[in-house]
């Protein structure tokens, strides 16, 4: 069993971070340059961490598999970033952001981490504004805000529909500054393929250069993973095609615990699937729900009709009906599940019957087409480009799609995993969003971890490591890790298989979506575990990778990633099976409110809402690798103790 | 590095030089045109103007050397930039190229080089007055007297005779057409190179470039066209009988 | 629908490349261009042929990874979109489509349709930032930015760094890219202290990388998936002229010893 100590500082919640920073050890500036830190990933978390650590004087080596750090998938976030600035004077505060995040996460996140996130949020906006991030502004020149993703205050800062790209360019510019100044050495086209653990501490990585195929060893005093989420396990998702779990997964196989893998966020407003060739689902910004109304026909017979021919009275604005207080702005998990329900009832629209309308008719009548165009023009044209439909004239068709993974490598309050010296930031860790993430909070967490949390918590570890004492790369652990990487490459390129990695990925994605998607059942999950086990075996014997291992070989890259996704998929199903409750993005059909429940009768929740079981499942599931892919992983539990907030039934009625 | 080195060593610096020398050359083109258009007046008008210029050799040679230097910088920058530009795209596209580019912009080098060749010819023709480039007529022999009795070169007659030669006029018109192309792009892009353009002034500058380049073309082209359609025909015919000119050489 | 593809194949950076023609399998007009290539590649793989290497990642037009010159136009026939947002309905049954990589000395080809755009990173490392240390920032609202400037800066900042401007330009010039970066920061009050130093450093690095010069042909603007305006080039030229005239700043010796 792994030892999990969350290292949460004692004392009142709002003083913990301040106190912790003070009690952390410092490293004298002359010594800092003797420490080398490897950062894998250059999204919001990785780029901001690399830049900040280098500013502090550490020797930083940054690795990305992309051709440029600017292409990390943080770039694609559209909506915005939350911060408890209360510039709008609408009652926001650090405490309210903290509370909303805890509640939004369905009481499955750590209080101390979330409070720190809310505290730091205000510094992020300052930092980004100073870097020149072109946030939206009011005519007076001050920052504009909007309400977003189920929040009742306007605390979201944004930059048109591409806040992610703008924040990433800010972090990337900070990274560039430090690369230019020599503080960061940047390795592009470099995919981490293994973690090297020496005497129980993370001390290096094995990297394959994707352009040349060269495999190299890198040692360091600490390793930071900021490698993003694993939603591509579903094949079809809003993730970039290259997003993968490999770095996290190899760390898991070296002993790092994987926290809450089954917590997946399904985003309600994506463009529906159109065919089996599909490679990618496109998200339409959630901001559309501010002015669009979601509906399906009341009667199944109307589903194939032209929406314009369905009378107002024959439409079911189901979110407004079910969640009158939040209406179309209900949180993501709630809105997604509601869409699934109405489609399961046979009232879905479009060719596949898996879609609902997002209608701007009312807004266009109320605000005029010009205003709607001004607010959402880029999204409407993107929708038109993809579907060839004009959303000013006919309602958009949307359906939920996998968008974010709340689970990830387990970390303590210092963002260190249970392998000393291995830190995990951003979406790659499990820590801040519980079982469901609120809109505009991912960017906040990535930057919080990278700019403010890690640079201060990493000293707790480094101060106890001898400066300049990192191991040489000719040690046995490095050699062995490199050999394992080479073995995999050799095996898949010489395998006389029949199927491409892509075809395995598609098959895995279908299993995951069917049995471990928006709704999960015990029998379904058991079946999925069986199917995935078979798939893993078939992959081993029947995968086909053409071309040479030297030089650019995209199928080879894909093979490694898919192999890891297959194993991860199984772990997700095991986690979902173990968690006999529903919470946030994890919905077990066996655990939902029924008309007999008092909460339904009192009108707090709806029939079909998620039913948590706090008495048994208020813990973080931290899974530990048992040494072989076919051995059942070991479950470690970190209890979730709520000192400040009372766990209650999440109600958006 | 001093300023000149900094400017010459940077691609943008060279673009500034192109723009500034281009502007100066445009100034010359306009000034020259205004001078030439006097051909439409009384012959005395242009002849006395030409005489005035020739009577100030310091000014004339200063201007000539200045222009030569300007042309040298303009062409030197153009050739070095264009070599660098070619080197930047070592392999051409098979599926077509230069999508969305304005057609004039693609012919700047070729139009510039042809114009330069024309300028050399034009100088030999009217400045050096080489009989060989003008069907054999020696312009030096054409003289006339101004009203005050000063004996001067008969520039008016030179122009009429010159443009009465069909291929001379044709070459001239081709060169003017290329100048029209060259200026139509150059006049607006010089503002872009110098950074004197924004979303408000951009369209205005583009319109100015169209109008100005076309006006220059009309102005210059009007002279050979007028000559070919008969202007000054009588003057040179009469000239053949006048005692002050050496009519024998006019064959 | 079916199309035939004339694709540039090149084994590696040093090998000579050539065009090869492939017939596509049956396609759905609602496929994206990249999904069409996926389908073709799946078929090639099943036949035992090396699939066509091409760059792609987000497939929603923001990461700037995808490239491809399609029938002579970077990012395909439509305006204001990237290759990943180009759909097969833009082509007709039986079309022959010519697919080439970005071609520029500063973007060497790695394999097939994949080129290396590190030169863009190096330009930004030379000066594409505002030197602000983490933690040293004043309150965000203490720096008001006129809305017009913020909007204009945002217009420039939309650049996704794909390199289509370079690919389209007959001179393989990176002026639109560099000017977008320079203008974004130069338009913000935060960017003023380093404004001239920045433009000088970035343009000089651009020259060093071997990009061509701007002859204002307008190709870059025409193919830019974010429709970034040529006006930014003028803005950069203005700033660079000032930087050139100012010359290098005075070197300060000594410091705060004692």
Coordinates of C-alpha atoms in Angstrom, one line a residue, chain B residues 1 3 6-7 9-13 15-16 81 84-102 105-108 185 189 191-200 202, chain C residues 19 69 71-73 98 100-105 166-172 175 200 203 206-207 210-219 222-223 230-231 233-234 237-238 240-241 244-247:
Chain B
X1 CA 27.1 49.9 -36.2
X3 CA 22.9 54.1 -38.9
X6 CA 22.1 49.2 -39.5
X7 CA 19.7 50.2 -42.3
X9 CA 21.9 45.1 -43.1
X10 CA 18.2 44.8 -42.2
X11 CA 15.6 43.7 -44.6
X12 CA 13.2 46.3 -43.3
X13 CA 15.9 48.9 -43.4
X15 CA 12.6 48.5 -47.5
X16 CA 12.7 52.0 -46.0
X81 CA 16.2 41.9 -51.4
X84 CA 17.1 37.0 -50.5
X85 CA 13.4 36.5 -51.3
X86 CA 14.1 33.9 -53.9
X87 CA 16.5 32.1 -51.5
X88 CA 13.7 32.1 -48.9
X89 CA 11.5 29.9 -51.1
X90 CA 13.9 27.3 -52.5
X91 CA 11.3 25.0 -53.9
X92 CA 8.3 26.3 -55.8
X93 CA 4.7 25.0 -55.4
X94 CA 3.3 22.7 -57.9
X95 CA -0.3 23.6 -57.2
X96 CA -0.1 27.3 -58.0
X97 CA 1.4 30.1 -56.1
X98 CA 1.0 33.6 -54.7
X99 CA -2.7 33.1 -53.8
X100 CA -4.5 36.3 -53.0
X101 CA -1.6 38.6 -54.1
X102 CA -2.3 41.7 -56.1
X105 CA 3.0 43.4 -56.8
X106 CA 4.2 40.3 -58.5
X107 CA 5.7 42.2 -61.4
X108 CA 7.7 44.8 -59.5
X185 CA 1.9 49.1 -56.4
X189 CA 3.4 50.1 -50.6
X191 CA 3.5 54.0 -47.2
X192 CA 3.2 50.5 -45.9
X193 CA 7.0 50.1 -45.8
X194 CA 7.4 53.4 -44.0
X195 CA 4.6 52.5 -41.6
X196 CA 2.5 55.4 -42.7
X197 CA -0.7 53.4 -43.2
X198 CA -3.6 52.2 -41.0
X199 CA -7.1 51.0 -41.6
X200 CA -8.4 54.6 -42.2
X202 CA -5.0 52.4 -46.2
Chain C
X19 CA 4.6 13.7 -55.8
X69 CA -1.0 23.9 -49.1
X71 CA -4.2 23.3 -54.6
X72 CA -1.8 26.2 -54.2
X73 CA -3.5 27.8 -51.2
X98 CA -2.7 18.8 -54.9
X100 CA 2.0 20.2 -50.5
X101 CA 3.9 21.1 -47.3
X102 CA 4.7 24.7 -46.3
X103 CA 7.7 25.6 -48.5
X104 CA 10.2 28.0 -47.0
X105 CA 13.9 27.8 -46.2
X166 CA 5.0 32.4 -44.8
X167 CA 3.7 29.6 -46.9
X168 CA 1.6 31.9 -49.1
X169 CA 4.1 34.7 -49.5
X170 CA 6.0 34.5 -52.8
X171 CA 9.0 35.7 -50.7
X172 CA 8.3 33.3 -47.8
X175 CA 6.3 39.8 -41.7
X200 CA 14.4 45.4 -33.2
X203 CA 12.9 41.6 -36.8
X206 CA 13.4 37.1 -38.5
X207 CA 16.1 38.1 -40.9
X210 CA 16.1 33.3 -43.6
X211 CA 12.6 34.6 -44.2
X212 CA 12.2 36.9 -47.2
X213 CA 11.1 40.5 -47.1
X214 CA 7.7 42.0 -47.5
X215 CA 6.7 43.2 -51.0
X216 CA 3.1 43.9 -49.8
X217 CA 1.6 41.4 -52.1
X218 CA -1.3 40.7 -49.7
X219 CA -1.1 36.9 -50.0
X222 CA -5.6 36.5 -47.8
X223 CA -4.7 33.1 -46.4
X230 CA -1.6 44.0 -43.2
X231 CA -2.1 47.1 -41.2
X233 CA 2.9 45.3 -40.8
X234 CA 2.8 49.0 -41.2
X237 CA 7.5 49.1 -39.7
X238 CA 6.9 52.3 -37.9
X240 CA 11.2 49.4 -36.3
X241 CA 12.1 52.7 -38.0
X244 CA 16.7 51.8 -36.1
X245 CA 17.1 55.5 -35.7
X246 CA 17.5 55.3 -31.9
X247 CA 20.2 52.7 -32.2

